Structures are given as C-alpha cells and as structure tokens.
Coordinates of C-alpha atoms in Angstrom, one line a residue:
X1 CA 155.4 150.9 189.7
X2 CA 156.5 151.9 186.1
X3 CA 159.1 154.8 186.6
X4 CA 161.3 156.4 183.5
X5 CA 164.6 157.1 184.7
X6 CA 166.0 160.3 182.9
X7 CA 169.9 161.0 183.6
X8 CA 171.6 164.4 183.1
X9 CA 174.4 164.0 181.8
X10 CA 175.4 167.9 181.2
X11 CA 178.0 169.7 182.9
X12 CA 182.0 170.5 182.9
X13 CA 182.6 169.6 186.5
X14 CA 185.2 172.4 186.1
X15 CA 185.9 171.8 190.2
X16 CA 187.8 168.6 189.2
X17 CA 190.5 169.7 187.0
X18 CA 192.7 168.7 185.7
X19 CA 190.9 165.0 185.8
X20 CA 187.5 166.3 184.4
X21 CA 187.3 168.5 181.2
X22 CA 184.7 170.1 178.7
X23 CA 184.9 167.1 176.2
X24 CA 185.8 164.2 179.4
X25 CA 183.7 165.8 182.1
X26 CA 183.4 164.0 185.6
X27 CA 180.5 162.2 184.8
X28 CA 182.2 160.5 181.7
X29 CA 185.3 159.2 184.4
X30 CA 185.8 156.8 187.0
X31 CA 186.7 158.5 190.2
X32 CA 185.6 156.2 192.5
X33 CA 185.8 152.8 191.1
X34 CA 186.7 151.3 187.9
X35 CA 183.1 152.4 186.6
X36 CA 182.4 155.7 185.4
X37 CA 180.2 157.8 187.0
X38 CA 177.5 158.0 184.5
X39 CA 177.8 153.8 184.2
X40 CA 177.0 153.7 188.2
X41 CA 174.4 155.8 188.3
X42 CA 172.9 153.7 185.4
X43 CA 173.8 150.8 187.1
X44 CA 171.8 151.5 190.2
X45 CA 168.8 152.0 189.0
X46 CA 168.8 148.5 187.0
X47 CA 166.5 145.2 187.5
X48 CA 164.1 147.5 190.3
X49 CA 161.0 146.0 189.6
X50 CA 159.3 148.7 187.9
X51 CA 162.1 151.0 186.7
X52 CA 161.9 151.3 182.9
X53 CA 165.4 151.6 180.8
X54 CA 166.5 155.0 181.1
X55 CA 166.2 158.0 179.1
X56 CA 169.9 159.9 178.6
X57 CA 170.5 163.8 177.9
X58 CA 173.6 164.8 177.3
X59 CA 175.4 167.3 175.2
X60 CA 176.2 166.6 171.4
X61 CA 180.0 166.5 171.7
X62 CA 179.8 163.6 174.3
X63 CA 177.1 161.6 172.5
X64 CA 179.6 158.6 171.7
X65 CA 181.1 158.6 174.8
X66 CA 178.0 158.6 176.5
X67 CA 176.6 155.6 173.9
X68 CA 179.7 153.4 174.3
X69 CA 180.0 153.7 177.9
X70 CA 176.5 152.5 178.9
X71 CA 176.8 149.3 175.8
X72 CA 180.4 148.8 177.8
X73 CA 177.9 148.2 181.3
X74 CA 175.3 146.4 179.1
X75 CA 172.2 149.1 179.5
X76 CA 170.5 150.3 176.5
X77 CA 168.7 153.6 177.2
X78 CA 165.6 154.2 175.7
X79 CA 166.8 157.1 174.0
X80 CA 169.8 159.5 174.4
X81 CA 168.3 163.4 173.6
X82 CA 171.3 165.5 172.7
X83 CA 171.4 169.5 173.9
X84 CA 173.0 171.7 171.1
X85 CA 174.0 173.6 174.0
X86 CA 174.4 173.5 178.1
X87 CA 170.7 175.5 179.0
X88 CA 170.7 174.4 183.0
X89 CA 168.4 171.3 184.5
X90 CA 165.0 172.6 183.5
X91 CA 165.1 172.9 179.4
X92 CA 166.6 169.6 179.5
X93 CA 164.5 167.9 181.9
X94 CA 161.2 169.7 180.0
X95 CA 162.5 168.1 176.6
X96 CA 163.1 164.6 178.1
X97 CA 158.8 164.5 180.0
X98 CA 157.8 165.9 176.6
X99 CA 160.1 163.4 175.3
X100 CA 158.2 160.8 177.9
X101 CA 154.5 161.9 177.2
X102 CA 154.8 160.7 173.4
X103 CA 155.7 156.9 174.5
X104 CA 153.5 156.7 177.3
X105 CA 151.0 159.2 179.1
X106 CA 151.0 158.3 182.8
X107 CA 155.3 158.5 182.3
X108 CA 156.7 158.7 186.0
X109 CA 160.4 160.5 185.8
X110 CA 163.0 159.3 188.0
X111 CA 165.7 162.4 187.3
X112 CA 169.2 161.6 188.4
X113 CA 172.3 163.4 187.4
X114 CA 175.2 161.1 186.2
X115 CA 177.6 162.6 188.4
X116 CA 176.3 161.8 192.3
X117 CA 177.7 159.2 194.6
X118 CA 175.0 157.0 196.4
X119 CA 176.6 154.3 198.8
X120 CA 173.6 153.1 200.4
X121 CA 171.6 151.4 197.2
X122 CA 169.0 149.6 199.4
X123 CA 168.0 152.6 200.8
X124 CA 167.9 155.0 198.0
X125 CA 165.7 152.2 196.6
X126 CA 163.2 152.4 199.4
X127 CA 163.5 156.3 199.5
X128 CA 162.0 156.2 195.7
X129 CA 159.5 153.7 196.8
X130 CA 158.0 156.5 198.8
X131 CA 158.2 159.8 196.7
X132 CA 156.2 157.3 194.3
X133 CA 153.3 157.1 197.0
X134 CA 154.0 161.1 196.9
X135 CA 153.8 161.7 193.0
X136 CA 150.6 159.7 192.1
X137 CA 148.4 162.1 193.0
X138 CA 150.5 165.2 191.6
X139 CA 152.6 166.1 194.0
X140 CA 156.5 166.9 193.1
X141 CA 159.1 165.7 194.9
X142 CA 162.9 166.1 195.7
X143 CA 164.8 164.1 197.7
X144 CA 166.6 165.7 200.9
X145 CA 169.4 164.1 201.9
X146 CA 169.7 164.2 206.2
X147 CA 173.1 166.2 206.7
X148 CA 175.8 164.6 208.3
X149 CA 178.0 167.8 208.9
X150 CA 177.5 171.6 208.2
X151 CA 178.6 171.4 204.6
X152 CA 178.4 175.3 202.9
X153 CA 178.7 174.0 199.6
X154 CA 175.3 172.6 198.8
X155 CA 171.9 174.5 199.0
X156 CA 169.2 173.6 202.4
X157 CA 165.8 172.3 201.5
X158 CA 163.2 173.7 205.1
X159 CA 161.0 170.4 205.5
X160 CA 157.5 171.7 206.7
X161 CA 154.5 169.6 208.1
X162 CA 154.6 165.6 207.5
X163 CA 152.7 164.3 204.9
X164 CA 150.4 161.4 206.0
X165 CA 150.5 157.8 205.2
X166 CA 154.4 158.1 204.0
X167 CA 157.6 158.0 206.4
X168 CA 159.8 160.7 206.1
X169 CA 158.0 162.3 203.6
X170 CA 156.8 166.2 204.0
X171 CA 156.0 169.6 202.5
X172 CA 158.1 172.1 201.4
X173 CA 158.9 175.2 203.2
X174 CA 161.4 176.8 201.8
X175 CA 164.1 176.2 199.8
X176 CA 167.7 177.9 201.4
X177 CA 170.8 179.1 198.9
X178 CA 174.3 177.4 200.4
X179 CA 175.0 179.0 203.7
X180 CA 177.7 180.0 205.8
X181 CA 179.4 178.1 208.4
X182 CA 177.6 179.1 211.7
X183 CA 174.3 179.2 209.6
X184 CA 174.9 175.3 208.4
X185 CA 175.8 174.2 212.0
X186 CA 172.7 175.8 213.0
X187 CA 170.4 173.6 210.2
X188 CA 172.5 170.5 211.1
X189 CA 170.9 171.2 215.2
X190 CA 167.7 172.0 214.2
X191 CA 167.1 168.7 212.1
X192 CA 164.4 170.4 210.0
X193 CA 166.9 171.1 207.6
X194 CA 167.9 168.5 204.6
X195 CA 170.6 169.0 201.5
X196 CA 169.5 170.0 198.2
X197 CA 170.2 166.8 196.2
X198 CA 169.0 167.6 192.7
X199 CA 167.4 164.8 192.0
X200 CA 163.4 164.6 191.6
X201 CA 160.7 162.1 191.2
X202 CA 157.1 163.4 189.4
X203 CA 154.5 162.8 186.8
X204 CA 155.7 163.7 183.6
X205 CA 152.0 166.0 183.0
X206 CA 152.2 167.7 186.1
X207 CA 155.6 169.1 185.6
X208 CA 154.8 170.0 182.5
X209 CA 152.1 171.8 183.6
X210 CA 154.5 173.8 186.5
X211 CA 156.9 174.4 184.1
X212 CA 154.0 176.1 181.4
X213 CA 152.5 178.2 184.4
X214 CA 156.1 179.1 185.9
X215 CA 158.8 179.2 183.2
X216 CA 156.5 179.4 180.0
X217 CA 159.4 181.0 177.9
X218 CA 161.2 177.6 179.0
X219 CA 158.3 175.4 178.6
X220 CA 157.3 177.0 174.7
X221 CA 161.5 176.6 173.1
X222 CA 161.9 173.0 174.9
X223 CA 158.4 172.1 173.0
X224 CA 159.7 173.6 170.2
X225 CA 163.2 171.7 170.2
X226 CA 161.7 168.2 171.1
X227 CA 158.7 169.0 168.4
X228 CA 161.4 169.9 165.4
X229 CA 164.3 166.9 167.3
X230 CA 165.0 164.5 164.7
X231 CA 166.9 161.4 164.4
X232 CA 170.5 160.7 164.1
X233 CA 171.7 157.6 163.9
X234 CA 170.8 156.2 167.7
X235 CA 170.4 159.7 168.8
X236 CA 167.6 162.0 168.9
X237 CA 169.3 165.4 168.2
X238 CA 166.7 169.1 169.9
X239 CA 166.1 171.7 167.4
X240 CA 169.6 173.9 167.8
X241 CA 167.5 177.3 167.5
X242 CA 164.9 176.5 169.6
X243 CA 166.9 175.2 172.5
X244 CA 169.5 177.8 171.9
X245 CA 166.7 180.4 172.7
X246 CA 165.5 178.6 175.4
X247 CA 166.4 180.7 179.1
X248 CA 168.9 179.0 181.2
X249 CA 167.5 177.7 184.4
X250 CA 167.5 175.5 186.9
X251 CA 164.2 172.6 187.9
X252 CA 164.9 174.4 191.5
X253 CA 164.1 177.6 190.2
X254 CA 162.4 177.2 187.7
X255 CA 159.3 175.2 189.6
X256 CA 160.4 173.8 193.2
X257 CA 160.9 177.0 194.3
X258 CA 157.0 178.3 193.2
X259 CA 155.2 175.7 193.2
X260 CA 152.4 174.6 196.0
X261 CA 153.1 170.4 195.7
X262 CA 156.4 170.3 196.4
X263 CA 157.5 167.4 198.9
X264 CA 160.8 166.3 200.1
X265 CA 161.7 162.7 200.7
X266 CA 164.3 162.6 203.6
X267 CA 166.9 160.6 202.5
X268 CA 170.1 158.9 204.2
X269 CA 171.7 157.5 201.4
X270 CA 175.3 158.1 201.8
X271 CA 175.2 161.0 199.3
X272 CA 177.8 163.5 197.4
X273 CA 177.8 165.4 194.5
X274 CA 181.2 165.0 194.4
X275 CA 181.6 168.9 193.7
X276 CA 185.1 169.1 194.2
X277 CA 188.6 167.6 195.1
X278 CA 188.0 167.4 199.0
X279 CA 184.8 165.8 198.5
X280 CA 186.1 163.0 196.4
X281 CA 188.5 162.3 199.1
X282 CA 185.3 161.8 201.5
X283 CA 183.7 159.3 199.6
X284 CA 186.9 157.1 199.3
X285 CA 188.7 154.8 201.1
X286 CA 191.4 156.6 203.3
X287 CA 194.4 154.7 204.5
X288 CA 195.6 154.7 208.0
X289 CA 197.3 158.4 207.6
X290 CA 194.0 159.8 206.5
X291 CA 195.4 160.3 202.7
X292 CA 193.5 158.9 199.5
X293 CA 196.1 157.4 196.9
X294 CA 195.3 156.7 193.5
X295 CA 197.7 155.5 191.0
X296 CA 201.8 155.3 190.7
X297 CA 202.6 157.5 194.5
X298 CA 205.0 157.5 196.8
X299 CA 204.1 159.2 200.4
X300 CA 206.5 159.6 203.1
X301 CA 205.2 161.8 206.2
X302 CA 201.7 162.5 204.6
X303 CA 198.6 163.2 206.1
X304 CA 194.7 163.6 205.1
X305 CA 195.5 164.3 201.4
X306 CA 194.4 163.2 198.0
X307 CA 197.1 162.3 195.5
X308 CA 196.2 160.8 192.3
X309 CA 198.7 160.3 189.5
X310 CA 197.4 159.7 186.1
X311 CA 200.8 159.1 183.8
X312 CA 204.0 158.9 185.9
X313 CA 205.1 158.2 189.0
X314 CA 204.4 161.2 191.9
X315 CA 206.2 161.2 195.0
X316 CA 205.1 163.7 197.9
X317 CA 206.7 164.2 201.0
X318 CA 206.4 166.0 204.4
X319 CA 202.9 167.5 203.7
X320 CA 199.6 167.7 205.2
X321 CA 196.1 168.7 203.8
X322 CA 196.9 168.7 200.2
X323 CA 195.1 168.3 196.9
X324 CA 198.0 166.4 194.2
X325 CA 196.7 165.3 190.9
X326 CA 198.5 164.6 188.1
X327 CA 197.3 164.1 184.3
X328 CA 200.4 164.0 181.1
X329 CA 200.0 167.8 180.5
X330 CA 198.7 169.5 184.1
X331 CA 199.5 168.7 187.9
X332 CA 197.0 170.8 190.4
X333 CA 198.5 171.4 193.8
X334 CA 196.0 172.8 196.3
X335 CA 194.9 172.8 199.8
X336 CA 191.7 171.1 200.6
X337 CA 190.0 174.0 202.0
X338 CA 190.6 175.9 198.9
X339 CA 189.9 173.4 196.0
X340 CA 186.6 175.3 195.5
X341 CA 189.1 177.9 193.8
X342 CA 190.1 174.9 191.6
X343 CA 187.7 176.6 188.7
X344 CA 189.4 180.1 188.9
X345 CA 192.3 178.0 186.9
X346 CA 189.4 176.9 184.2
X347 CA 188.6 180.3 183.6
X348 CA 192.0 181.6 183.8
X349 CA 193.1 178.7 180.7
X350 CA 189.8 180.3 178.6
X351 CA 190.9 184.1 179.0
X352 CA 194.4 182.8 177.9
X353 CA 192.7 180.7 174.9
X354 CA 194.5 177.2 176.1
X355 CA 193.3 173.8 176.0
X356 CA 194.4 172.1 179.2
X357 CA 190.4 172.9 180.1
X358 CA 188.8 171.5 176.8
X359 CA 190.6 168.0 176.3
X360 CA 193.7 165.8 177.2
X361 CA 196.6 164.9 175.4
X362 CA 193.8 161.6 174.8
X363 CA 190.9 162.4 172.4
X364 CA 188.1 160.4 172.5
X365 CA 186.6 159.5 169.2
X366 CA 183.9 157.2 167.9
X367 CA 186.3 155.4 166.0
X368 CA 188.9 154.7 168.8
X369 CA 191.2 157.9 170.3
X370 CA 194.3 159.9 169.5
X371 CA 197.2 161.1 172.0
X372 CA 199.5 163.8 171.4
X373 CA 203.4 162.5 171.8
X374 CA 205.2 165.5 170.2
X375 CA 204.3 169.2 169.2
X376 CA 206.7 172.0 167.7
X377 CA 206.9 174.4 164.6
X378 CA 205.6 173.0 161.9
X379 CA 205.4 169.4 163.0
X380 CA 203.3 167.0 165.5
X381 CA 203.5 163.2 166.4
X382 CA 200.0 161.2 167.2
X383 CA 199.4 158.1 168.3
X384 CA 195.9 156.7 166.8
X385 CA 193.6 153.8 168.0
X386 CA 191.4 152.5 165.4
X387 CA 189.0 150.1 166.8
X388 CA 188.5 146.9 164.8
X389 CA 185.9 147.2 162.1
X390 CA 185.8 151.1 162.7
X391 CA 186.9 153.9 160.3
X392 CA 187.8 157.5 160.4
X393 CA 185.9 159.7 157.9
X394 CA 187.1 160.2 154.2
X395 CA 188.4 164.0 154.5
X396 CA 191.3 165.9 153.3
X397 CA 193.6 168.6 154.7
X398 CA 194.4 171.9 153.2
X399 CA 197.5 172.5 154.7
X400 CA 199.3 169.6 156.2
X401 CA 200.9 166.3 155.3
X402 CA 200.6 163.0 157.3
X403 CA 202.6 160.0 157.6
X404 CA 201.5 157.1 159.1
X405 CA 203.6 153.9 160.4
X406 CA 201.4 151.0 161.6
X407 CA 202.7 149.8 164.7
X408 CA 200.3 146.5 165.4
X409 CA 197.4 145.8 163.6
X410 CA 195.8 146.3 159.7
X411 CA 195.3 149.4 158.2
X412 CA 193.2 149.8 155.0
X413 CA 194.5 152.9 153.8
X414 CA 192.6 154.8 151.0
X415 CA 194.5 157.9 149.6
X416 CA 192.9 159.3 146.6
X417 CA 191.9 156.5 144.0
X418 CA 194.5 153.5 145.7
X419 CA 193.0 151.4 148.4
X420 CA 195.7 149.2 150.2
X421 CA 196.2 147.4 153.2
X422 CA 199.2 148.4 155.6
X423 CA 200.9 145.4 158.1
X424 CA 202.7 146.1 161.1
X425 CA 206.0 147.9 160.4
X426 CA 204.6 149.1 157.0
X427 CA 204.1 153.1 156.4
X428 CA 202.4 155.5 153.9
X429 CA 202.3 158.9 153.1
X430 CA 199.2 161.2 152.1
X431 CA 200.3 164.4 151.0
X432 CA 198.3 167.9 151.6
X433 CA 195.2 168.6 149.5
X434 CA 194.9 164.5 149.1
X435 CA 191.3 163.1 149.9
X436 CA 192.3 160.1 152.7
X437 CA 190.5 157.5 154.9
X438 CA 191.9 155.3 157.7
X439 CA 190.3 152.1 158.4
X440 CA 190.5 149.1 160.6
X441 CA 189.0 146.2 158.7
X442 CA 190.9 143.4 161.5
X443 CA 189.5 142.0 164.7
X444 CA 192.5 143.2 166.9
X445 CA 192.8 147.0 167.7
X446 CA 194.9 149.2 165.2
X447 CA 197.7 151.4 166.8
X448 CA 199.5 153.2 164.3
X449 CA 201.9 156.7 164.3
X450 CA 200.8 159.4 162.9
X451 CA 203.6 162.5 161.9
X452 CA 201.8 165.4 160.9
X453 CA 204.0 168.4 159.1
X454 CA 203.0 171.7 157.8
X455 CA 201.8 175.1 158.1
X456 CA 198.7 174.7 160.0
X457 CA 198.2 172.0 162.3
X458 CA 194.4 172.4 163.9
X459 CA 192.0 169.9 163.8
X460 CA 189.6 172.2 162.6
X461 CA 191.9 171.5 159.3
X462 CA 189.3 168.7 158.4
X463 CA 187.1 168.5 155.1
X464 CA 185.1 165.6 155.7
X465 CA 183.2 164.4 152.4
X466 CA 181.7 161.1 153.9
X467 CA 181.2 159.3 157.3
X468 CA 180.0 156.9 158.7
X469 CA 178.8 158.8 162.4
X470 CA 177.5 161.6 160.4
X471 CA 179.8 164.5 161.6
X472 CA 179.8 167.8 160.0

C-alpha cells in the first residue's frame, strides 16, 4: 500500500462552546486526553506500513497552531495547504488530490477530519485495508460506521448489494439526511443502515475526475487556487481569489451523492464526531454516578452530567442531566438533550459583536501567547509568553502606550534606535507612535506584564514593519 493521508482541519466546532472557538476550535484541544484532537488523529494513522506522512489543510489563522502541535507529537506533514477562507469539504479536499497528483500520480487519499474520536485503532486499520482493495480499480469509498443506537444527529448511508472478494464492503444506495427518532430506530432494526462518517478513501485521479463532471465550478477555482498557491515559509498558502470564488460544498454532495462508484466500508470502530457536549460525555470515562468530571469540581448528589472546569474551582449540587463548563470569561449551563442549541449562543455573541466566540482570554501566537488580566477605560493589563529564541514583530502603535515589567526571564527590548536587555524585576516604557520589538534571546520561557494605556486599545492597533512569520 502507499496511502496519503489528508486531514481537515477546518471548522469552529461552534457546538462546544465555550471550550472551542473560531481561533481554538475543537480540533486544535484536548477533550479527551492530554492530546489534542488534531495530534490523535495524526497519531493513528502513524508507522501503518504503507501510510505516507500526511498532508494538512487548515485555515490561515490556525496555521501555527496547527504546525507546532503536530512538531509537539513528532509528525512532520508533508505539507500544510492553508484555506483563505472556510469553503466546505470538497474545495479543500479538491486542492489537497491536486495538491497529491504533482508528487506522485497513482496518490491514494486517506481523508480524515482532525476532530473524530476512533477507539478501536486495530480495527479502523483493517477497515482501510479493505476500502484499499475497493479504490484500486476506481471505485470511491466512505466509511459507514455500524450504529450502535438511533442517533438523529448524523446523516444514514443505505448500503446496497455486497461487493465481492471484500468483507463488509458494498454499494451505495442512497445516502439519507439526519433523521428523526422513530425513523433512526427503524435504520438501527433494519441493519442495512450505516452512519455517515465523513471520512473517504480514493484515487486521487478518479475524484478528480467526479468532482470535474459533478461540481466543475468547484473543480475549475480549487485548480486555480492550488495552480496560483505559493510558498510561505513551511506553508503552502491557495490563491485567496480563486478559492474565495470557489462554491461551498460538501465531498457528500458534491460527488458521493451522484456518482455511480460509490462503496461503503462497514465500520465498527468505536466512532464520534464528537458534535456536541453530550457526545463528549459518551466517549469518556463516566464515574460510578454516570457524570464526566474534568478539572477542579466538586459534586454532591449528581447524576449523568458533564462538568468541566477550566480556571477555578466549580462546585454543583443536587442536579441531574446537566451540561457545566467553565472557561475564565464564559460558564455554559445546559441540559444534555438540548446542547445542540449550544450554537444559538455563538450566533447570538456575533449579532451582539462580542468576542467570547472568537478567542479566550489566552491568545495563541507563534511567538508564545497573551492572557487578558485586567480591562477598563483607557487601560488594560496582559500577561505575555515569549518563547525562548522567539520574537514578536518590530511594529508600532498609533494610539497606545505600553509598559512592560519582566517577571522571569530576559527580555531584549528594542524601542526606537536603543536595544537593551531587561532581567527579572526590571521594566521599560515605549511610548505611542514608538517603533518597538520584544524578544526572547534566553533558553527559559519569558513571562513578562504588559500595561497598555490609551485611547484605543484593539489589536488591530498594530503597524508591523518586519517579522519574522511573515504576517501582514
């Protein structure tokens, strides 16, 4: 076998807030175990005999994340494509076999999205071991995963007649949109019935060749995007207006649903999408009251609930069937039968222009991460990581001032034509309209505080003039 594995690493997960967010989606956290998702799906497809290094799209605001998390697990992808902009499964997965074709003609794609649990490795391994018998000769295939309960939240896949020479391998009938209760217990009796996975094993030709005769507005803009991509540092960065122009759309849509060599792999690989609170709780560890606990809780009289604290310590008591999490700036109380309402508060923070639903109080940067401490009129308070030999770009603010105490660490501070180095209990001041760098030139991580004051506080407040990861 030589199979590409292409992750998809896209998406808000806006079903898990207040944990996941537009710039720390689920994919980039660790909800199960101390791995993120992304560095377990990674993970699983490693040292298979056969199974090339994998191929990583993701969207441009997550590239370092995505980059440092994967050296943290010690993978190196073969290439991380970045999206300008969220187009669905199809653009991106079009790119990435276009993307495939160039290094190698006969590429076999393995597409998984970063954000699925699989507890059964062994045989997830020996389900892919068969869709390859499937896709040699052209055919395309998904994997169905056998339901274990009338779920309404994921999408059917109608398995028609066997194929021969493979196990559990058939044709497509039809493909089913999520369905009610009575409607889902009915697919789970039948046991022709399989869930809609979204991941997919085919040559990287023939689905290029789907998507040109079923989607060719999709197939011409991601040809166009990967033909005009171009390099950025370890990054290979899709034409913005070609992809931009690209139709949204789904592989499921887009192909599986028209055309005639689709196959589905039954699969029983302990699977979830993990599309929401209640489901997280399913794939975890429950303790003898039926609750999932993560963090610093208390529980007194609690039954089959999740309750995760992030920051402090949360204490519930005399409840049943709840949804707690807690993060510094949001706690989400719900049911668990109505957590798929969870992403009604998402859109409710956009219409009121907040940010709960775009970051934490701790922003992620390639240089280390800030955390907001203290906000009010015409002030703020930052803590700052600086990672050793990192530095923040050389920039200047138009209407703030910033002064900054090192608290452990060395700081190599360069405000307008000094350059000098800061020790621990040592401050400096760099007053609006001054051009500024912050650096870490030690071997131990920098933590300084950082007291912003002025009339505008934004980050968008940033002129950079030089740096080193090449942001605008």
């Amino acid at each position: 076998m030589k199979i590409y594995p292409v992750i998809l690493s896209g998406g808000a997960g806006t079903r898990l807030w207040p944990l996941s967010r537009a710039l720390m989606p689920k994919q980039l956290l660790p909800l199960v175990t101390d791995k993120t998702m992304l560095q377990e799906t990674a993970l699983r497809v490693r040292g298979w005999p056969g199974l090339m290094a994998p191929l990583v799209v993701c969207g441009n605001e997550h590239r370092f994340l995505v980059a440092e998390q994967l050296r943290e697990v010690g993978i190196t992808p073969s290439g991380i494509l970045l999206e300008p902009v969220g187009r669905n499964t199809a653009p991106a997965v079009t790119a990435a076999a276009r993307h495939l074709l160039a290094e190698d003609p006969e590429a076999i794609m393995l597409v998984l999205p970063a954000d699925h649990v699989i507890e059964k490795n062994e045989a997830f391994r020996l389900a892919v071991e068969r869709a390859y018998q499937m896709v040699q000769d052209g055919s395309l295939a998904t994997f169905g995963i056998v339901p274990s309960v009338p779920e309404t939240g994921y999408g059917y896949i109608r398995r028609g007649e066997p194929l021969p020479g493979v196990d559990d391998c058939y044709k497509i009938e039809r493909f089913v949109e999520k369905p009610d209760r009575n409607t889902a217990e009915a697919f789970v009796a039948d046991g022709g019935f399989y869930w809609n996975s979204g991941m997919f094993m085919f040559r990287a030709d023939r689905f290029l060749a789907e998507i040109e005769q079923h989607a060719p507005e999709i197939a011409r803009a991601a040809e166009q995007a990967m033909s005009s991509a171009y390099r950025d540092l370890d990054f290979c960065r899709l034409d913005e207006a070609a992809f931009t122009a690209c139709p949204s759309d789904s592989i499921d849509y887009a192909v599986m649903e028209h055309t005639r060599d689709g196959v589905v792999v039954a699969a029983d690989i302990g699977w979830s999408d993990v599309g929401s609170w209640s489901a997280l709780a399913d794939v975890q560890q429950a303790d003898a009251h039926g609750n999932v606990q993560r963090g610093d809780v208390y529980l007194d009289g609690v039954s089959n609930s999740l309750v995760r604290a992030e920051s402090r310590i949360v204490a519930v008591v005399g409840v049943k069937d709840l949804v707690v999490v807690e993060t510094s700036d949001a706690v989400l109380v719900a049911h668990k039968d109505q957590v798929q309402r969870v992403k009604n508060i998402v859109d409710h923070l956009k219409v009121q222009e907040r940010t709960e639903h775009l970051y934490h109080t701790r922003v992620y940067r390639p240089w280390g991460f800030y955390e907001g401490i203290d906000a009010g009129e015409r002030f703020q308070v930052k803590r700052i990581c600086v990672k050793p030999g990192e530095k923040l770009s050389l920039q200047m603010h138009h209407h703030r001032a910033e002064h900054w105490v090192v608290v452990s660490g060395t700081a190599r501070v360069t405000c307008g034509d000094s350059v000098k180095l800061l020790a621990e209990n040592e401050s400096t001041y760099i007053p609006i309209g001054m051009t500024h760098r912050l650096e870490n030139p030690g071997k131990l991580p920098l933590h300084l505080i950082e007291v912003q004051s002025g009339s505008y506080l934004g980050e968008d407040d940033i002129v950079r003039f030089e740096d080193v990861y090449q942001r605008a």
